[in-house]
């Protein structure tokens, strides 16, 4: 996230595009990891 912030502070439009792409990739990664955590939690949940 810090690198993305640094890219947005530069004036070059290429860095703004790169930062936008990095944000999308990080959000997708976060959603995938969250989905995996939900699936693992459901699979290994104890039944009382």
CSV table of N, CA and C in Angstrom, one decimal:
chain,number,residue,atom,x,y,z
A,1,UNK,N,0.8,-1.2,0.0
A,1,UNK,CA,0.0,0.0,0.0
A,1,UNK,C,0.8,1.3,0.0
A,2,UNK,N,2.0,1.2,0.7
A,2,UNK,CA,2.8,2.4,0.7
A,2,UNK,C,3.4,2.7,-0.7
A,3,UNK,N,3.7,1.7,-1.4
A,3,UNK,CA,4.3,1.9,-2.8
A,3,UNK,C,3.2,2.5,-3.7
A,4,UNK,N,2.0,2.0,-3.5
A,4,UNK,CA,0.9,2.5,-4.3
A,4,UNK,C,0.7,4.0,-4.0
A,5,UNK,N,0.7,4.4,-2.8
A,5,UNK,CA,0.6,5.8,-2.4
A,5,UNK,C,1.7,6.6,-3.0
A,6,UNK,N,2.9,6.1,-3.0
A,6,UNK,CA,4.1,6.8,-3.6
A,6,UNK,C,3.9,7.0,-5.1
A,7,UNK,N,3.3,6.0,-5.7
A,7,UNK,CA,3.1,6.1,-7.2
A,7,UNK,C,2.0,7.2,-7.5
A,8,UNK,N,1.0,7.4,-6.6
A,8,UNK,CA,0.0,8.4,-6.9
A,8,UNK,C,0.5,9.8,-6.7
A,9,UNK,N,1.6,9.9,-5.9
A,9,UNK,CA,2.2,11.3,-5.6
A,9,UNK,C,3.0,11.8,-6.8
A,10,UNK,N,3.4,10.9,-7.7
A,10,UNK,CA,4.2,11.3,-8.8
A,10,UNK,C,3.3,12.0,-9.9
A,11,UNK,N,3.9,12.9,-10.7
A,11,UNK,CA,3.1,13.6,-11.7
A,11,UNK,C,2.9,12.8,-13.0
A,12,UNK,N,3.7,11.8,-13.2
A,12,UNK,CA,3.6,11.0,-14.4
A,12,UNK,C,2.3,10.2,-14.5
A,13,UNK,N,1.6,10.3,-15.6
A,13,UNK,CA,0.3,9.6,-15.7
A,13,UNK,C,0.5,8.1,-15.7
A,14,UNK,N,1.7,7.6,-16.2
A,14,UNK,CA,1.9,6.2,-16.2
A,14,UNK,C,1.9,5.6,-14.7
A,15,UNK,N,2.4,6.4,-13.8
A,15,UNK,CA,2.4,5.9,-12.4
A,15,UNK,C,1.0,5.9,-11.8
A,16,UNK,N,0.1,6.8,-12.3
A,16,UNK,CA,-1.2,6.8,-11.8
A,16,UNK,C,-1.9,5.6,-12.3
A,17,UNK,N,-1.7,5.2,-13.6
A,17,UNK,CA,-2.3,4.0,-14.1
A,17,UNK,C,-1.8,2.8,-13.4
A,18,UNK,N,-0.5,2.7,-13.1
A,18,UNK,CA,0.1,1.6,-12.4
A,18,UNK,C,-0.5,1.5,-11.0
A,19,UNK,N,-0.7,2.6,-10.3
A,19,UNK,CA,-1.3,2.6,-9.0
A,19,UNK,C,-2.7,2.1,-9.0
A,20,UNK,N,-3.5,2.5,-10.0
A,20,UNK,CA,-4.8,2.0,-10.2
A,20,UNK,C,-4.9,0.5,-10.4
A,21,UNK,N,-4.0,0.0,-11.2
A,21,UNK,CA,-3.9,-1.4,-11.4
A,21,UNK,C,-3.5,-2.1,-10.1
A,22,UNK,N,-2.6,-1.6,-9.4
A,22,UNK,CA,-2.1,-2.2,-8.1
A,22,UNK,C,-3.3,-2.3,-7.1
A,23,UNK,N,-4.1,-1.2,-7.1
A,23,UNK,CA,-5.2,-1.2,-6.1
A,23,UNK,C,-6.2,-2.3,-6.5
A,24,UNK,N,-6.5,-2.4,-7.8
A,24,UNK,CA,-7.4,-3.5,-8.2
A,24,UNK,C,-6.9,-4.9,-7.9
A,25,UNK,N,-5.6,-5.1,-8.1
A,25,UNK,CA,-5.0,-6.4,-7.8
A,25,UNK,C,-5.0,-6.7,-6.3
A,26,UNK,N,-4.7,-5.7,-5.5
A,26,UNK,CA,-4.7,-5.8,-4.0
A,26,UNK,C,-6.1,-6.1,-3.5
A,27,UNK,N,-7.1,-5.5,-4.1
A,27,UNK,CA,-8.5,-5.7,-3.7
A,27,UNK,C,-8.9,-7.1,-4.1
A,28,UNK,N,-8.6,-7.6,-5.3
A,28,UNK,CA,-8.9,-8.9,-5.7
A,28,UNK,C,-8.2,-10.0,-4.8
A,29,UNK,N,-7.0,-9.7,-4.5
A,29,UNK,CA,-6.2,-10.6,-3.6
A,29,UNK,C,-6.9,-10.7,-2.2
A,30,UNK,N,-7.3,-9.6,-1.7
A,30,UNK,CA,-8.0,-9.5,-0.4
A,30,UNK,C,-9.3,-10.3,-0.5
A,31,UNK,N,-10.1,-10.2,-1.5
A,31,UNK,CA,-11.3,-10.9,-1.6
A,31,UNK,C,-11.1,-12.4,-1.7
A,32,UNK,N,-10.1,-12.8,-2.5
A,32,UNK,CA,-9.8,-14.3,-2.6
A,32,UNK,C,-9.4,-14.8,-1.3
A,33,UNK,N,-8.5,-14.1,-0.6
A,33,UNK,CA,-8.0,-14.7,0.7
A,33,UNK,C,-9.2,-14.7,1.7
A,34,UNK,N,-10.1,-13.8,1.7
A,34,UNK,CA,-11.2,-13.8,2.5
A,34,UNK,C,-12.2,-15.0,2.2
A,35,UNK,N,-12.4,-15.2,0.9
A,35,UNK,CA,-13.2,-16.4,0.5
A,35,UNK,C,-12.6,-17.7,1.0
A,36,UNK,N,-11.2,-17.8,0.9
A,36,UNK,CA,-10.6,-19.0,1.3
A,36,UNK,C,-10.7,-19.2,2.8
A,37,UNK,N,-10.6,-18.1,3.6
A,37,UNK,CA,-10.8,-18.2,5.0
A,37,UNK,C,-12.2,-18.6,5.4
A,38,UNK,N,-13.2,-18.1,4.7
A,38,UNK,CA,-14.6,-18.5,5.0
A,38,UNK,C,-14.7,-20.0,4.7
A,39,UNK,N,-14.2,-20.5,3.6
A,39,UNK,CA,-14.3,-21.9,3.2
A,39,UNK,C,-13.6,-22.8,4.2
A,40,UNK,N,-12.4,-22.4,4.6
A,40,UNK,CA,-11.7,-23.2,5.6
A,40,UNK,C,-12.4,-23.2,7.0
A,41,UNK,N,-13.0,-22.1,7.3
A,41,UNK,CA,-13.7,-22.0,8.6
A,41,UNK,C,-14.9,-22.9,8.6
A,42,UNK,N,-15.6,-22.9,7.5
A,42,UNK,CA,-16.8,-23.8,7.4
A,42,UNK,C,-16.4,-25.3,7.4
A,43,UNK,N,-15.3,-25.6,6.7
A,43,UNK,CA,-14.9,-27.0,6.6
A,43,UNK,C,-14.5,-27.5,7.9
A,44,UNK,N,-13.7,-26.8,8.7
A,44,UNK,CA,-13.2,-27.3,10.0
A,44,UNK,C,-14.0,-26.8,11.2
A,45,UNK,N,-15.1,-26.3,11.0
A,45,UNK,CA,-16.0,-25.9,12.1
A,45,UNK,C,-16.4,-27.2,12.9
A,46,UNK,N,-16.4,-27.1,14.2
A,46,UNK,CA,-16.8,-28.2,15.0
A,46,UNK,C,-18.3,-28.1,15.2
A,47,UNK,N,-18.9,-29.3,15.1
A,47,UNK,CA,-20.4,-29.4,15.3
A,47,UNK,C,-20.6,-29.7,16.8
A,48,UNK,N,-21.4,-28.9,17.5
A,48,UNK,CA,-21.6,-29.2,18.9
A,48,UNK,C,-22.9,-29.8,19.1
